[in-house]
Short mmCIF file of N, CA, C and O in Angstrom, two decimals:
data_model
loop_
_atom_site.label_atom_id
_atom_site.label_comp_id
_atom_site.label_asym_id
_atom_site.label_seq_id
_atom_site.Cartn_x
_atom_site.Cartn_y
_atom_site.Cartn_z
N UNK A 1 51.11 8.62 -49.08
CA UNK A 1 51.61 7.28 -48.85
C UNK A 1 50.46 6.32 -48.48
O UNK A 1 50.49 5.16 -48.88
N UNK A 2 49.54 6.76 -47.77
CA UNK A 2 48.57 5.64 -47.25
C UNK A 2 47.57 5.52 -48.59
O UNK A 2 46.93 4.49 -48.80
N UNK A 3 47.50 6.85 -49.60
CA UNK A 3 46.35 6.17 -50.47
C UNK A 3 47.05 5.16 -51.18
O UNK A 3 46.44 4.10 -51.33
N UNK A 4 48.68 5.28 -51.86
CA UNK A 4 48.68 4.14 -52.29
C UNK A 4 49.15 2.98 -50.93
O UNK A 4 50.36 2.84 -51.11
N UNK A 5 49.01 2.68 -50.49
CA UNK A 5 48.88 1.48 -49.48
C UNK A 5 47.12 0.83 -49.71
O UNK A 5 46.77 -0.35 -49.67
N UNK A 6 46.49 1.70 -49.89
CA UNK A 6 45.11 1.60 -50.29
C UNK A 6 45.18 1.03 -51.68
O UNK A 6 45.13 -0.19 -51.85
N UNK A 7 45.30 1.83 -52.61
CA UNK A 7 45.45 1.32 -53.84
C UNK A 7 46.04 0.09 -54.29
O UNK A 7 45.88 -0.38 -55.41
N UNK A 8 46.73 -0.41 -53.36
CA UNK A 8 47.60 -1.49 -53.49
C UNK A 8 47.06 -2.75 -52.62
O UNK A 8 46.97 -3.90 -53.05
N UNK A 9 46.88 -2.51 -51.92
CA UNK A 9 45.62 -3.29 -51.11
C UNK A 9 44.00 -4.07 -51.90
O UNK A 9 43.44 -5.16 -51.87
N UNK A 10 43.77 -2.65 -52.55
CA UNK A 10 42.13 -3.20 -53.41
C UNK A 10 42.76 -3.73 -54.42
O UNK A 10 41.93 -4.56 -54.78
N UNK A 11 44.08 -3.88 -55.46
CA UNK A 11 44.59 -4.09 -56.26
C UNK A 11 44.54 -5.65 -55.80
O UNK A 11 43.63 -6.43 -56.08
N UNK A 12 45.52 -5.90 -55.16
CA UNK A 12 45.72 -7.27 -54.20
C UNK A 12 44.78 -7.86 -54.24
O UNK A 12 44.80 -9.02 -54.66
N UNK A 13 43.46 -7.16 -53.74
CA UNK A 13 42.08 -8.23 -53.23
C UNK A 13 40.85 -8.04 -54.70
O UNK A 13 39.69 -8.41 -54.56
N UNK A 14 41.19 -7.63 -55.56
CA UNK A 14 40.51 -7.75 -57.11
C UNK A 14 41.71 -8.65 -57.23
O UNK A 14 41.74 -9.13 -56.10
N UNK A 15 42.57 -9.12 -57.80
CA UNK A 15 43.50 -9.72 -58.10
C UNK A 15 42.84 -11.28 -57.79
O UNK A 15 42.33 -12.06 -58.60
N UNK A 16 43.05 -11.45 -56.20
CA UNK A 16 42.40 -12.60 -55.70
C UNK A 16 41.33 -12.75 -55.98
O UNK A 16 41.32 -13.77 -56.68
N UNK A 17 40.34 -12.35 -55.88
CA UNK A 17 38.96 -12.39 -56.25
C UNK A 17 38.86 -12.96 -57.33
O UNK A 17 38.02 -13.87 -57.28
N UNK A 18 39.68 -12.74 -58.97
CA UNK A 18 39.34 -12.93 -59.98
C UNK A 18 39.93 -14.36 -59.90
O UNK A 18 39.26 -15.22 -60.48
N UNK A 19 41.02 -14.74 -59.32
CA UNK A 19 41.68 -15.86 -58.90
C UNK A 19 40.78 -17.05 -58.34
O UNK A 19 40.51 -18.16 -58.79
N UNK A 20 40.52 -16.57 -57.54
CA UNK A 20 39.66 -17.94 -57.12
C UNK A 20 38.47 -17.89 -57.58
O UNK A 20 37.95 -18.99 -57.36
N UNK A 21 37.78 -17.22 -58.08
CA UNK A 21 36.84 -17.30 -59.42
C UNK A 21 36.88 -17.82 -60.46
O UNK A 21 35.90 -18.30 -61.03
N UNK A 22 38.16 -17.81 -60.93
CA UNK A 22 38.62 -18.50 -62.16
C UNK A 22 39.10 -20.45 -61.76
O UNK A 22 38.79 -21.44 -62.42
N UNK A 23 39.81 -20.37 -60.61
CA UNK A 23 39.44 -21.50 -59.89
C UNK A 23 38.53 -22.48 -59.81
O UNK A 23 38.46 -23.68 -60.06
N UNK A 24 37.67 -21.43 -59.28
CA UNK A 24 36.36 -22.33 -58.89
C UNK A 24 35.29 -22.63 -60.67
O UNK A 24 34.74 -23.71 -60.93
N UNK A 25 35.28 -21.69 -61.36
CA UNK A 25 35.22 -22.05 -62.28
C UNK A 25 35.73 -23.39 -63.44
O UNK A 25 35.21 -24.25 -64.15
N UNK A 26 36.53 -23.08 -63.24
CA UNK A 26 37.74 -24.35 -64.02
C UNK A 26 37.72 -25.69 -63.08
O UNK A 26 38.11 -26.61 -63.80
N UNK A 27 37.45 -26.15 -61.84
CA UNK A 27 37.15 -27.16 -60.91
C UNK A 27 36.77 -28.07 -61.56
O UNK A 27 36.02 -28.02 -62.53
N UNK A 28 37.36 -29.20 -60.98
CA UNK A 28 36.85 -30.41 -62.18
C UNK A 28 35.10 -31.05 -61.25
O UNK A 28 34.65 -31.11 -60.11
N UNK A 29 34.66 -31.41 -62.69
CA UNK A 29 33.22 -31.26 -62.39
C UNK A 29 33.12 -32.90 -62.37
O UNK A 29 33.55 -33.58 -63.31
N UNK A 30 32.49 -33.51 -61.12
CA UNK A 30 32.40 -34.45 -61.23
C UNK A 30 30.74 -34.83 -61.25
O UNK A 30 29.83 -34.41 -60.53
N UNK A 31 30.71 -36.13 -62.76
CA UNK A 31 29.54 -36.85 -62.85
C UNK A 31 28.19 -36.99 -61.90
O UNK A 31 28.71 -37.61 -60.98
N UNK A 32 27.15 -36.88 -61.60
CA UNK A 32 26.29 -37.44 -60.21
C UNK A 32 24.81 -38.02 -61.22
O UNK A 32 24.51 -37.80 -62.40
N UNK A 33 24.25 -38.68 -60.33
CA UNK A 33 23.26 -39.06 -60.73
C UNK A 33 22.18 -38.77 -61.99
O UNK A 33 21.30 -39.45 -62.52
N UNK A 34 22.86 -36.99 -62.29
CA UNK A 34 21.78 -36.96 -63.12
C UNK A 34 22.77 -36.24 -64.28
O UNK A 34 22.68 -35.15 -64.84
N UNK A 35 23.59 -37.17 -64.37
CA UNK A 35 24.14 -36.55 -65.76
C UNK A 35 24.79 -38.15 -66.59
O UNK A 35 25.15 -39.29 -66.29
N UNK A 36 24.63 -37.35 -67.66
CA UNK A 36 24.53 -38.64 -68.83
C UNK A 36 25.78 -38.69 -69.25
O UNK A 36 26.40 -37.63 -69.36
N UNK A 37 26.26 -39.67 -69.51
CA UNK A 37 27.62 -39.99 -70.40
C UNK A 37 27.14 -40.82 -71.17
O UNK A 37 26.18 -41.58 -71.21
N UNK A 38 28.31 -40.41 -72.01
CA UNK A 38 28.63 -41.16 -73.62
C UNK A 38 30.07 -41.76 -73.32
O UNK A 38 31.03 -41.19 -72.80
N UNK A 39 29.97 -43.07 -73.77
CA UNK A 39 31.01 -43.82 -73.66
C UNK A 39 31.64 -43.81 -75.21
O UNK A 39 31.16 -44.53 -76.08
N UNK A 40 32.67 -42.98 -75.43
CA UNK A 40 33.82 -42.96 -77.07
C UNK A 40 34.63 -44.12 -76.71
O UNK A 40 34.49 -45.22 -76.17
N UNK A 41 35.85 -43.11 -77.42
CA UNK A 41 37.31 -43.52 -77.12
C UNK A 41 38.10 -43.20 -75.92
O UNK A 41 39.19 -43.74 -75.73
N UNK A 42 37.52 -42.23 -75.02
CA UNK A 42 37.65 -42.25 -73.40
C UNK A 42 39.00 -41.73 -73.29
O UNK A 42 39.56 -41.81 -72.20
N UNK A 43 39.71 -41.09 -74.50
CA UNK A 43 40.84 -40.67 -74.80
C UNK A 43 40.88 -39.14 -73.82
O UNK A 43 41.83 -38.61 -73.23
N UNK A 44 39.13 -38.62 -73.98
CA UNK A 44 39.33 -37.31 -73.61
C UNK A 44 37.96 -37.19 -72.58
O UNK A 44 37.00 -37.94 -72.72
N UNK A 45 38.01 -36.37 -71.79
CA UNK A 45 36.25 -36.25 -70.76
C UNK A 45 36.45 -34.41 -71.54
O UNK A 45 37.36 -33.58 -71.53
N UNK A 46 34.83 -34.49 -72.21
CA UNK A 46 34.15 -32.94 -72.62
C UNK A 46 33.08 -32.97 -72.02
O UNK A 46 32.38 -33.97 -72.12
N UNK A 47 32.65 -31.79 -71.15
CA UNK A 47 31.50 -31.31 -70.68
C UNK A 47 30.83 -30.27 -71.06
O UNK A 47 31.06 -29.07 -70.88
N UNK A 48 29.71 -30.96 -71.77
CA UNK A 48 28.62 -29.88 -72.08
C UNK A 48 27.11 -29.74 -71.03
O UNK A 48 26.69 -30.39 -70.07
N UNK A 49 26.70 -28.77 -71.66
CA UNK A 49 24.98 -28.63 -70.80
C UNK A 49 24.38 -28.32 -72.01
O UNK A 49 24.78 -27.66 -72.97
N UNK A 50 23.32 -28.93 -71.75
CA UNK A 50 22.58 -28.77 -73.05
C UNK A 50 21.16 -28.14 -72.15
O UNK A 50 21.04 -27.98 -70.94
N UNK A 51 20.22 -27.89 -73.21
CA UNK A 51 19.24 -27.00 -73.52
C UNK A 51 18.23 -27.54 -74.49
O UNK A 51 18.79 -27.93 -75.51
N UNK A 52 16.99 -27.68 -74.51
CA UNK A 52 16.23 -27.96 -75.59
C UNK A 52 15.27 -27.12 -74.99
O UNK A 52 14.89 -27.12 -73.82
N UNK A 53 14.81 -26.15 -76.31
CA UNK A 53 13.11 -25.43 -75.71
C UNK A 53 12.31 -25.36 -77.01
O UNK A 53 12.82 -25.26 -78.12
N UNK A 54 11.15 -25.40 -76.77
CA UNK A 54 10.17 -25.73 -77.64
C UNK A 54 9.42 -24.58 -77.62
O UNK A 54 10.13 -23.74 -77.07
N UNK A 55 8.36 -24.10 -77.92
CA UNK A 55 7.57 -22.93 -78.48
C UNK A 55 6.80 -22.91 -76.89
O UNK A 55 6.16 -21.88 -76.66
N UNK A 56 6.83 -24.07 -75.68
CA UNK A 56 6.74 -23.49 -74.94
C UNK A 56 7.52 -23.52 -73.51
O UNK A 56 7.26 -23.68 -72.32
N UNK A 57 8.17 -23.37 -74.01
CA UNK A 57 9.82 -23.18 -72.82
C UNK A 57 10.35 -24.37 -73.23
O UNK A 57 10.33 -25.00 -74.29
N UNK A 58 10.92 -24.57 -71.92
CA UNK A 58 12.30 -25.34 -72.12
C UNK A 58 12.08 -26.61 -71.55
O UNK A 58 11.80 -26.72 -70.35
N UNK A 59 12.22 -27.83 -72.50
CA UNK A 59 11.58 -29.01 -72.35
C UNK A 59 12.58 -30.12 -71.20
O UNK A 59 12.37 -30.96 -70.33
N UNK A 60 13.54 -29.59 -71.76
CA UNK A 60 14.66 -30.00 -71.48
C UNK A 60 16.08 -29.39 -70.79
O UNK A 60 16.70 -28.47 -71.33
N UNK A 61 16.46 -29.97 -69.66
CA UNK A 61 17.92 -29.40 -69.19
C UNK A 61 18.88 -30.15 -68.22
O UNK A 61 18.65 -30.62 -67.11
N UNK A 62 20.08 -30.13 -69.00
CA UNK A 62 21.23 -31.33 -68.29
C UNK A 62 22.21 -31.05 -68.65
O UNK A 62 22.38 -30.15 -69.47
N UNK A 63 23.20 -31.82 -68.10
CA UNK A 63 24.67 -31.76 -68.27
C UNK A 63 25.16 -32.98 -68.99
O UNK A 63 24.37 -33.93 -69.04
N UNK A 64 26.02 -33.07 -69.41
CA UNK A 64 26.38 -34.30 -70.21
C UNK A 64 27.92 -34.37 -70.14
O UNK A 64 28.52 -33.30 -70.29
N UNK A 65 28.91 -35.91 -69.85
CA UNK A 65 30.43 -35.92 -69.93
C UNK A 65 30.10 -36.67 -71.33
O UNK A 65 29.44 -37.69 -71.53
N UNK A 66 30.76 -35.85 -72.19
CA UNK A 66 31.09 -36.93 -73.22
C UNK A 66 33.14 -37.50 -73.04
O UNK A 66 34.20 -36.89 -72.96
N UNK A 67 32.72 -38.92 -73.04
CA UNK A 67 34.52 -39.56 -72.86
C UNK A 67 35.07 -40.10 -74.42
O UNK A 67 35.21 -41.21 -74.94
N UNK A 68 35.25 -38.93 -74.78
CA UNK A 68 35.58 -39.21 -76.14
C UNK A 68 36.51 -37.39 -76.73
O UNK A 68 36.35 -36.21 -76.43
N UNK A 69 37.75 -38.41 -77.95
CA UNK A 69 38.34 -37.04 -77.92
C UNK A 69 38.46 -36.23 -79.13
O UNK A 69 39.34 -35.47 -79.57
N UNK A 70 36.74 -36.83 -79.76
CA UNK A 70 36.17 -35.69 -81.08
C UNK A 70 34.55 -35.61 -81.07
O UNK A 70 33.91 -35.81 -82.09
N UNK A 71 33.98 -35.32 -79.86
CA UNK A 71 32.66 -35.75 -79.60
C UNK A 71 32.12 -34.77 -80.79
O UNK A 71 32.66 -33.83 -81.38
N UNK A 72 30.52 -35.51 -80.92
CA UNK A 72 29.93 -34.67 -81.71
C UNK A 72 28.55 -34.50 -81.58
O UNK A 72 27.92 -35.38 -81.00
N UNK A 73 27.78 -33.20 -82.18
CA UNK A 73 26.33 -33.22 -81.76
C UNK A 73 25.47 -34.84 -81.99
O UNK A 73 24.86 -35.40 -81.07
N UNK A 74 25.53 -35.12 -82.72
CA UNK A 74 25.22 -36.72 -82.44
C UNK A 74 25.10 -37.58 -81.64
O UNK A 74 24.11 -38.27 -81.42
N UNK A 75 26.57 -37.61 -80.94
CA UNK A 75 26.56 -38.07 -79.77
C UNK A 75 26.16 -37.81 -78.74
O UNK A 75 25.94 -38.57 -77.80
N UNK A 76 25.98 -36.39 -78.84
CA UNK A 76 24.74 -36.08 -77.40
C UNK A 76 23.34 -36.12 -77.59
O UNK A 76 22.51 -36.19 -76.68
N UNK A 77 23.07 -36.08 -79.04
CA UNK A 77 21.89 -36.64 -79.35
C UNK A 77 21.41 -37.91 -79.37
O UNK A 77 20.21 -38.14 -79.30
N UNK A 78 22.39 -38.92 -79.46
CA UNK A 78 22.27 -40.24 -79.65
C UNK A 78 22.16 -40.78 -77.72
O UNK A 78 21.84 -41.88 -77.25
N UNK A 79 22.44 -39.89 -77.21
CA UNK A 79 22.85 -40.15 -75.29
C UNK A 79 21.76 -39.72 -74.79
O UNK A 79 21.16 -40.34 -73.91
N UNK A 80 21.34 -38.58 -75.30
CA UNK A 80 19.75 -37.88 -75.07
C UNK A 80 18.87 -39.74 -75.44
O UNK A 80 18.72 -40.65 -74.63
N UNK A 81 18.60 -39.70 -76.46
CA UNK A 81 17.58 -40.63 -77.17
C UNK A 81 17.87 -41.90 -76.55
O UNK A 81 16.92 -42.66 -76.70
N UNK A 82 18.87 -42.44 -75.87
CA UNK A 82 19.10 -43.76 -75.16
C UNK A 82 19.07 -43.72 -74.02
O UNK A 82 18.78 -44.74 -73.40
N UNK A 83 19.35 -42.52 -73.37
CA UNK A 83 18.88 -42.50 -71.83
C UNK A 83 17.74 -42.76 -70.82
O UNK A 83 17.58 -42.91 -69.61
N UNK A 84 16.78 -42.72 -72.40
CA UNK A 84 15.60 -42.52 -71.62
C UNK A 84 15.00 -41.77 -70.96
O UNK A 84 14.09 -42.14 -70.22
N UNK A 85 15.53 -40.07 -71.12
CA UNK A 85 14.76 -38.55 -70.73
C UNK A 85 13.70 -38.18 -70.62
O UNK A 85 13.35 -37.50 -69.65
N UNK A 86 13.04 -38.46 -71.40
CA UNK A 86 11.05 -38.53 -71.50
C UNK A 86 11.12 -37.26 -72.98
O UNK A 86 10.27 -36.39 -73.20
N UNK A 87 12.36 -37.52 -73.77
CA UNK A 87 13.16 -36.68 -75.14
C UNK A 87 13.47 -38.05 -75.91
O UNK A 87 14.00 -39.13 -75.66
N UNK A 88 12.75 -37.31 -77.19
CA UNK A 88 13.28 -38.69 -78.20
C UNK A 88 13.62 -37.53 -79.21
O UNK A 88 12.83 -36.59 -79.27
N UNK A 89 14.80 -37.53 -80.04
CA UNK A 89 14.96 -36.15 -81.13
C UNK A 89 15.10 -37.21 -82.05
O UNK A 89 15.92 -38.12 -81.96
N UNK A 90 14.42 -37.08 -82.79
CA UNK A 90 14.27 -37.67 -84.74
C UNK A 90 15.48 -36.91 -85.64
O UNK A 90 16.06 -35.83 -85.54
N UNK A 91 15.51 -37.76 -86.33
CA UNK A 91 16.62 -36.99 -87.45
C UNK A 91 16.36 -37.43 -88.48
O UNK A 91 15.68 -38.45 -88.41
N UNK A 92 16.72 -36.97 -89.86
CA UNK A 92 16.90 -37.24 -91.28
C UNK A 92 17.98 -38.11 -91.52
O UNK A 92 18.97 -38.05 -90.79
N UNK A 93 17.90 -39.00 -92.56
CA UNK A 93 19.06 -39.44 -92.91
C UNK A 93 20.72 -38.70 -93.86
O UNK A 93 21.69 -39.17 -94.46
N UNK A 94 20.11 -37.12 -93.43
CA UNK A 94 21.17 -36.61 -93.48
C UNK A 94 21.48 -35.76 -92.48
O UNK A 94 21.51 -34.55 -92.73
N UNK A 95 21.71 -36.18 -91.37
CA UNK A 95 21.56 -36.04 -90.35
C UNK A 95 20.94 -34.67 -89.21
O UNK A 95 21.32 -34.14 -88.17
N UNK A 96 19.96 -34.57 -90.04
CA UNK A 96 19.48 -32.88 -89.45
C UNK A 96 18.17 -33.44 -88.32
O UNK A 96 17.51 -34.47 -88.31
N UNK A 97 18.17 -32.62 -87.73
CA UNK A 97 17.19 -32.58 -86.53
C UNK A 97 16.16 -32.30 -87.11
O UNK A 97 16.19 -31.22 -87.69
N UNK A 98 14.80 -33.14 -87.20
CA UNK A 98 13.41 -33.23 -87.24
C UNK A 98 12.43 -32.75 -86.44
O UNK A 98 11.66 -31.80 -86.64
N UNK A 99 12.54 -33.62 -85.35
CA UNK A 99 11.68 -33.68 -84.31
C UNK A 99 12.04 -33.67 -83.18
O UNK A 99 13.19 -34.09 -83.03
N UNK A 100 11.37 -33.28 -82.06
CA UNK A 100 11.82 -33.57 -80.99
C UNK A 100 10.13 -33.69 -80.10
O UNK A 100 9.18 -32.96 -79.81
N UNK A 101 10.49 -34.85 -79.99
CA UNK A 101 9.11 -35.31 -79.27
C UNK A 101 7.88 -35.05 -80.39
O UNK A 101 7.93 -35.30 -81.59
N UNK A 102 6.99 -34.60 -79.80
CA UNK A 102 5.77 -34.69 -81.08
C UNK A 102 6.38 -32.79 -81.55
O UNK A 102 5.59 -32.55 -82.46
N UNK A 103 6.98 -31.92 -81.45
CA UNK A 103 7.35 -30.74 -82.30
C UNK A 103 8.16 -30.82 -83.43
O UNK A 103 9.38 -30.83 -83.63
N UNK A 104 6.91 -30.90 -84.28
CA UNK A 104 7.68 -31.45 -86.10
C UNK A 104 6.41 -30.25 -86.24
O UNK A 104 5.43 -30.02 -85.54
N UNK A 105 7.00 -29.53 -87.66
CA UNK A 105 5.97 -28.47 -88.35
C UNK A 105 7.01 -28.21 -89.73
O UNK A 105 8.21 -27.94 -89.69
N UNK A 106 6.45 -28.31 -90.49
CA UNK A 106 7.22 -27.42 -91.74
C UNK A 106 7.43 -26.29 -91.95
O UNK A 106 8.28 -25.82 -92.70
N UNK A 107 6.50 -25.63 -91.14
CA UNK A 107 6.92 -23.79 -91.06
C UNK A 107 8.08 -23.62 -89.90
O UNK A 107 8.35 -22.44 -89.67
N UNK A 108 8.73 -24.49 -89.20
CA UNK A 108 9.70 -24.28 -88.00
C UNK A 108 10.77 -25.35 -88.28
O UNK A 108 10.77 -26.25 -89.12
N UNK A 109 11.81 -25.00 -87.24
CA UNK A 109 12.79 -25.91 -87.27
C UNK A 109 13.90 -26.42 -86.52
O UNK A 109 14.71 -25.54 -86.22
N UNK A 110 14.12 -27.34 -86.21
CA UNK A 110 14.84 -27.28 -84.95
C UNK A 110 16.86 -27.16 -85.21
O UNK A 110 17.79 -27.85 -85.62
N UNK A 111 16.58 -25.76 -84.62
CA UNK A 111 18.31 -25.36 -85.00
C UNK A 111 19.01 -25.80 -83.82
O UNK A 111 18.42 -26.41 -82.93
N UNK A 112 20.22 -25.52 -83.78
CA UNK A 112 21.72 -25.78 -83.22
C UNK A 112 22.09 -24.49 -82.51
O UNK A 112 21.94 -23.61 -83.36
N UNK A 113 22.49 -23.95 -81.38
CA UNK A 113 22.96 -23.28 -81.05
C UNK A 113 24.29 -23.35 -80.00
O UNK A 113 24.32 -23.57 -78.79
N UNK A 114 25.04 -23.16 -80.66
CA UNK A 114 26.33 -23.55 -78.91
C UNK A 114 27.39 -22.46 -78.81
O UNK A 114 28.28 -22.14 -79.59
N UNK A 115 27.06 -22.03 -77.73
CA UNK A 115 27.67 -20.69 -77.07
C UNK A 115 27.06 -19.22 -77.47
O UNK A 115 27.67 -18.21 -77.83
N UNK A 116 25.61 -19.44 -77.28
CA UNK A 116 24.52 -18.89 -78.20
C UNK A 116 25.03 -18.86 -79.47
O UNK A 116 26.02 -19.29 -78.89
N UNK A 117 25.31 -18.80 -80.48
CA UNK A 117 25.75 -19.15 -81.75
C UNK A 117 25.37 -20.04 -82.64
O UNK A 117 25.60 -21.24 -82.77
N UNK A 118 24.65 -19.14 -83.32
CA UNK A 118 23.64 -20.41 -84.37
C UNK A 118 24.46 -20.82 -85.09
O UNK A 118 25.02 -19.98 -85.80
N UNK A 119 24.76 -21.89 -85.18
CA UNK A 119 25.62 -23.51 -86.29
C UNK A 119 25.22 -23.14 -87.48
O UNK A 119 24.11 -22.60 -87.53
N UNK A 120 25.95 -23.30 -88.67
CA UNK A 120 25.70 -23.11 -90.01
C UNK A 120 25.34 -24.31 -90.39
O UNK A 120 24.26 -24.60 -90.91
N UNK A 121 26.45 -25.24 -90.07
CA UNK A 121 26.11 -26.65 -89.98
C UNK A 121 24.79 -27.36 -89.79
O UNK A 121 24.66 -27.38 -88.57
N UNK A 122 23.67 -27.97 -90.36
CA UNK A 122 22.96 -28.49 -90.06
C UNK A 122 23.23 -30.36 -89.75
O UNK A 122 22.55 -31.06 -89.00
N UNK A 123 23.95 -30.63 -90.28
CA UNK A 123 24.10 -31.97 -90.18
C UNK A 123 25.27 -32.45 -88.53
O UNK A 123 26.50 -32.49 -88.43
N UNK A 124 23.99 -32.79 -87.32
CA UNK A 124 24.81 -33.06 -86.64
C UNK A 124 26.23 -34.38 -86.64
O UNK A 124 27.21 -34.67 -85.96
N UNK A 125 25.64 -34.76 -87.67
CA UNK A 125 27.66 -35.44 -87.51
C UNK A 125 28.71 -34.85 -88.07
O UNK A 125 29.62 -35.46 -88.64
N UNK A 126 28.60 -33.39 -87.91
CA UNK A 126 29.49 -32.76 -88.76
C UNK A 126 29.81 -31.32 -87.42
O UNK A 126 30.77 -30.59 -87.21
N UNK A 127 28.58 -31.46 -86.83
CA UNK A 127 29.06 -30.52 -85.21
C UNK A 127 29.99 -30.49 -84.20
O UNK A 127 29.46 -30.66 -83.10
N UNK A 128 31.10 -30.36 -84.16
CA UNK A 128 31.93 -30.63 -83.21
C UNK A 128 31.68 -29.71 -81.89
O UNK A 128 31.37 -28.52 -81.85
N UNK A 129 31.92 -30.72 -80.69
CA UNK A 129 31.23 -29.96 -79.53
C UNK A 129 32.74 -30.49 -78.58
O UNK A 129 33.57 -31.40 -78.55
N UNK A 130 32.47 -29.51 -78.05
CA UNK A 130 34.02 -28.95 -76.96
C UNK A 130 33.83 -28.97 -75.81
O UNK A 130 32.73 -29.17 -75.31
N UNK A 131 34.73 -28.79 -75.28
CA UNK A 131 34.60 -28.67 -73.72
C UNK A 131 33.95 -27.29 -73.08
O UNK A 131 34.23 -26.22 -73.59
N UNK A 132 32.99 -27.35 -71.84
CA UNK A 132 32.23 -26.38 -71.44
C UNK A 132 30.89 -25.50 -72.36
O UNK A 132 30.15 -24.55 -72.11
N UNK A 133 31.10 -26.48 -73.59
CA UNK A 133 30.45 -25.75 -74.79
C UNK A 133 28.18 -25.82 -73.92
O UNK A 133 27.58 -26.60 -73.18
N UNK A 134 27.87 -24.69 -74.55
CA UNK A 134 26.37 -24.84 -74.03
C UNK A 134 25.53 -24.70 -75.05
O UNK A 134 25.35 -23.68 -75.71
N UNK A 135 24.85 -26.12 -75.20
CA UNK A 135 23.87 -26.42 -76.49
C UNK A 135 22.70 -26.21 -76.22
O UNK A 135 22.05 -26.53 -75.23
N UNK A 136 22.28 -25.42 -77.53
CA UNK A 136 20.76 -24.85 -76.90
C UNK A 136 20.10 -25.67 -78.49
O UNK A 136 20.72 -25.56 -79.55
N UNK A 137 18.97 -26.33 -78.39
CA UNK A 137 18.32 -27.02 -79.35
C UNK A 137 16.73 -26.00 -79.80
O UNK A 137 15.62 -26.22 -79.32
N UNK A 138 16.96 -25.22 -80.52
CA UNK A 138 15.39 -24.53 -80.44
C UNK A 138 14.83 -24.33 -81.61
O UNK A 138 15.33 -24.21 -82.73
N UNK A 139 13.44 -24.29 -81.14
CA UNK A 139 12.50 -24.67 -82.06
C UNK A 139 12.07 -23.20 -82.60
O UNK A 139 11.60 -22.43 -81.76
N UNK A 140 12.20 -22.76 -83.95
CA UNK A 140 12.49 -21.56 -84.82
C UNK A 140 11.99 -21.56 -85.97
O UNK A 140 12.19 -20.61 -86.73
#
């Protein structure tokens, strides 16, 4: 009788545990000083973190609200490049990522990754980016 009183007990407190983990996780994340928004259609708030690393680490790292309710890699690229980061990312006029700062080479290239998951997609106005999604920009 007492082991399951035991068993039922650690059951109980894994139970909770995963509970307010999942809680605190899901918490609504509010804006501060060093995170960038994009002003859409304000229909919807998506939070990403982005990532940019270059051949020698990681140049770049932030959070971003986009208020819009079909954001797209663009738009966090276009929020990057107007913010004024000490990050300027170049693009093609079909909308693929070039450059980022002076890292342009023809033997490399700067891919898409979100939720580690390399994008097939090269054309960021065609990237749709989600809520909690984590964009990694790297140079490959």
């Amino acid at each position: 009788m007492r082991k399951l009183k035991v068993f039922i007990l650690a059951a109980v407190a894994v139970i909770a545990i995963f509970l307010i983990a999942g809680t605190i996780q899901n918490s609504d994340r509010k804006p501060d000083e060093y995170t960038l928004i994009f002003e859409g259609d304000n229909k919807a708030e998506v939070w990403v973190d982005i990532a940019i690393q270059g051949e020698n680490g990681v140049m770049y790292l932030g959070r971003m609200l986009l208020k819009d309710s079909a954001p797209t890699m663009c738009d966090v690229v276009e929020t990057i490049n107007d913010r004024n980061e000490g990050i300027l990312i170049g693009m093609d006029d079909k909308g693929i990522i070039t450059s980022v700062n002076e890292w342009q080479n023809a033997m490399k290239h700067w891919i898409v990754y979100i939720n580690n998951k390399r994008t097939v997609e090269q054309n960021i106005d065609s990237i749709q980016v989600s809520d909690y999604d984590g964009i990694t920009l790297l140079y490959e």
